[in-house]
Amino acid sequence: MMQKEAYLQESTRRWKDSIAHYLNFDIWKYERTLKKLNREGLFLFAFFLVLALFPSLFAPYSPTERFISYESPSIAHLLGTNDIGNDILSELVYGTRISMMVGFASACISTLIGLMIGLCSGYFRGTLDELLMGFTDVVLTIPKIPLIIILGAFLHPSIWTLILVLGLLSWESIARVVRSKTLQIREAGYVKSARCMGFSSFHIMRSEIFPNLTHVLLPKFMLATASAMISEASLSFLGLGDISMKSWGIMLSFAFSRGGFIRDMGWWYIPPGVCITLCVMSIALIGFGFEERDKERGNRGVDAE
Amino acid sequence: MGLIAKNLARTYRTGLWKEKCIFRGVTFELKSGKTFGLMGPSGEGKSTLGRIVAGLEKPTEGTVCFNGKPLSGMKKAEYAAFRRSVQMMFQDPTEAFNPRKRIEQSIFEVLNLLKTPETEHALRTKKMLETVGLSEELLFRYPSQLSGGQLQRLALGRILLLEPEYIVLDEPTSALDVSVQAQVLHLLKRVQAEQKIGYLLISHDEAVVHFMADSYGIIKNGQLNITDA
């Protein structure tokens, strides 16, 4: 038995070594860094991701199926039913996808805008830099939530406007980080020699600078996702969300406005709150993990990589 | 003909009304197949002068002329030719290649820039590696897996792919230890003899300049004094 175990361990080690050898891909290094990322965060996030991707596997009923309203938790309905008799657990599971989609989609938009603006102003410097950074400062001073509330009131409240507005208003910190990193990288020898050899600015930005920005972009992207999810939840709670797409924030809002709090139905309003907290926390933890890794690498210097 | 620096001056703004002049009235000429050494204490603007000659920065006054034409006011095609003909090699070999790319990728990009057909990539790379005396196995590594001397030679090899007429060498050996220094300097000399490249060698090491240069200048207090070796 012992021998067999030892053999199995040895064979997996060999297998990984051969992959590392043939693909020139250092698996052991990645395993070590993966351990350093916050494990709990990764597990939680994986759990929510599976929920979001395959809700039908976990939800006992369809979210639109109707039963007796205001039921307490029972075996048939683990978290009871709401005011119109939908199963709350099913609603919760299907809500994952919407909440996470809003978070990731708006973080994608904001990261993309931040990357463009930061790269351009950091690489070209001069007047363009002054203009773009001035614009960034102006956007930075706009109070987000009040503006979104006003926009939400004027525009038709839908999930897409929410994604767009959240994405368009949260790129400034990313732009600044990208700009400062770009300013640093553009002085490196390989960028200067690429300029000397006559590569186009676009090529230099895309192929020389961008690959070296990923480790500052990833944590920023994760944190932007987390904050977009929180913003979405708070806006939905205020009634500015899309009622046709039930996210966790909308569930909370309905629990508040349709008698969940008055009837003291903790099983209605606590689970979405807990889910929002845990999901945001897991994403933030992963983001912090990336940042931590980046810092460690900074301390060790390039040679130790 | 050649690469001529005329009356170059560079000033930095240190305050709203204050300006600091680093050098003024610097004039020299680079001839093909010859080496011009540039010495001087640190902070006297040797590297800045090198970058200006290589066209990476603009001088406050004066002009750099390439084949009789000033850099500012060049047509696009002329500038592209200049860009190809005048290259620069930097001090820190660890920074010479993008740490996220394999050496092979960094070199193939240059070949793509030169519009070399892909079938010839391997051949030209092999030739280049032979010139600088490195084995092909290095191509599949990342820059952090190579030594300073290897990287500096690769950097030179990559520059040579462009077949330049002039190379600005910004302290090419000061980050290397003595034995590797000698190797790189001999390599530079050999390449110069074979391809008739003109060097502008920036260094604070007198021995290096005396070994390499046909004539040299010393920057001191913002002035350049030229001596024939």
Short mmCIF file of C-alpha atoms in Angstrom, two decimals, chain A residues 102-205:
data_model
loop_
_atom_site.label_atom_id
_atom_site.label_comp_id
_atom_site.label_asym_id
_atom_site.label_seq_id
_atom_site.Cartn_x
_atom_site.Cartn_y
_atom_site.Cartn_z
CA VAL A 102 -22.88 43.17 -13.44
CA GLY A 103 -19.67 43.12 -11.41
CA PHE A 104 -17.47 41.57 -14.07
CA ALA A 105 -18.95 43.37 -17.05
CA SER A 106 -18.59 46.80 -15.51
CA ALA A 107 -15.11 45.95 -14.22
CA CYS A 108 -14.19 44.91 -17.78
CA ILE A 109 -15.39 48.26 -19.13
CA SER A 110 -13.63 50.27 -16.45
CA THR A 111 -10.38 48.28 -16.74
CA LEU A 112 -10.38 48.70 -20.51
CA ILE A 113 -10.96 52.46 -20.33
CA GLY A 114 -8.45 52.85 -17.51
CA LEU A 115 -5.87 50.85 -19.44
CA MET A 116 -6.28 52.91 -22.62
CA ILE A 117 -6.14 56.26 -20.87
CA GLY A 118 -3.32 55.26 -18.53
CA LEU A 119 -1.22 53.75 -21.31
CA CYS A 120 -1.66 56.70 -23.64
CA SER A 121 -0.92 59.35 -21.06
CA GLY A 122 2.00 57.43 -19.58
CA TYR A 123 3.56 56.59 -22.92
CA PHE A 124 3.09 59.84 -24.85
CA ARG A 125 3.48 62.17 -21.83
CA GLY A 126 3.47 65.89 -22.51
CA THR A 127 0.26 67.68 -23.39
CA LEU A 128 -1.78 64.53 -23.92
CA ASP A 129 -0.80 63.36 -20.46
CA GLU A 130 -1.82 66.67 -18.89
CA LEU A 131 -5.15 66.62 -20.70
CA LEU A 132 -6.02 63.02 -19.91
CA MET A 133 -4.94 63.26 -16.29
CA GLY A 134 -6.86 66.52 -15.90
CA PHE A 135 -9.92 64.77 -17.27
CA THR A 136 -9.30 61.88 -14.87
CA ASP A 137 -9.13 64.30 -11.95
CA VAL A 138 -12.43 65.84 -13.00
CA VAL A 139 -14.10 62.41 -13.20
CA LEU A 140 -12.54 61.51 -9.87
CA THR A 141 -14.31 64.40 -8.16
CA ILE A 142 -17.76 63.33 -9.37
CA PRO A 143 -19.62 61.64 -6.54
CA LYS A 144 -20.52 58.25 -7.99
CA ILE A 145 -23.61 57.01 -6.16
CA PRO A 146 -25.61 60.27 -6.34
CA LEU A 147 -24.84 60.58 -10.06
CA ILE A 148 -25.89 56.99 -10.67
CA ILE A 149 -29.10 57.61 -8.76
CA ILE A 150 -29.88 60.63 -10.95
CA LEU A 151 -28.96 58.74 -14.12
CA GLY A 152 -30.96 55.75 -12.96
CA ALA A 153 -33.98 57.97 -12.46
CA PHE A 154 -33.70 59.54 -15.93
CA LEU A 155 -32.63 56.51 -17.93
CA HIS A 156 -34.75 53.44 -18.22
CA PRO A 157 -33.57 51.28 -15.32
CA SER A 158 -32.06 48.21 -16.91
CA ILE A 159 -29.11 46.03 -16.11
CA TRP A 160 -27.23 47.24 -19.18
CA THR A 161 -27.43 50.93 -18.27
CA LEU A 162 -26.30 49.95 -14.79
CA ILE A 163 -23.29 48.08 -16.16
CA LEU A 164 -22.44 50.94 -18.50
CA VAL A 165 -22.78 53.66 -15.88
CA LEU A 166 -20.81 51.72 -13.25
CA GLY A 167 -18.14 50.89 -15.82
CA LEU A 168 -17.88 54.43 -17.16
CA LEU A 169 -17.48 55.95 -13.72
CA SER A 170 -14.90 53.75 -12.03
CA TRP A 171 -11.85 53.73 -14.29
CA GLU A 172 -9.91 56.63 -12.76
CA SER A 173 -7.86 54.78 -10.19
CA ILE A 174 -6.96 52.12 -12.76
CA ALA A 175 -5.90 54.83 -15.21
CA ARG A 176 -3.64 56.39 -12.61
CA VAL A 177 -1.99 53.14 -11.59
CA VAL A 178 -1.48 52.14 -15.23
CA ARG A 179 -0.04 55.56 -16.04
CA SER A 180 2.51 55.48 -13.25
CA LYS A 181 3.56 51.94 -14.11
CA THR A 182 3.81 52.88 -17.79
CA LEU A 183 5.98 55.88 -16.96
CA GLN A 184 8.28 53.51 -15.12
CA ILE A 185 8.38 50.84 -17.84
CA ARG A 186 8.90 53.26 -20.73
CA GLU A 187 12.31 54.14 -19.28
CA ALA A 188 13.39 50.50 -19.28
CA GLY A 189 16.04 49.48 -21.78
CA TYR A 190 13.80 47.23 -23.84
CA VAL A 191 11.26 49.97 -24.50
CA LYS A 192 13.97 52.45 -25.42
CA SER A 193 15.63 50.01 -27.77
CA ALA A 194 12.27 49.16 -29.33
CA ARG A 195 11.78 52.87 -29.97
CA CYS A 196 15.28 53.04 -31.37
CA MET A 197 14.62 50.17 -33.76
CA GLY A 198 11.61 51.98 -35.11
CA PHE A 199 8.71 49.92 -33.79
CA SER A 200 5.41 51.81 -33.86
CA SER A 201 4.05 53.31 -30.66
CA PHE A 202 1.07 50.99 -30.84
CA HIS A 203 3.32 47.96 -31.11
CA ILE A 204 5.42 49.10 -28.16
CA MET A 205 2.37 49.72 -26.00
#
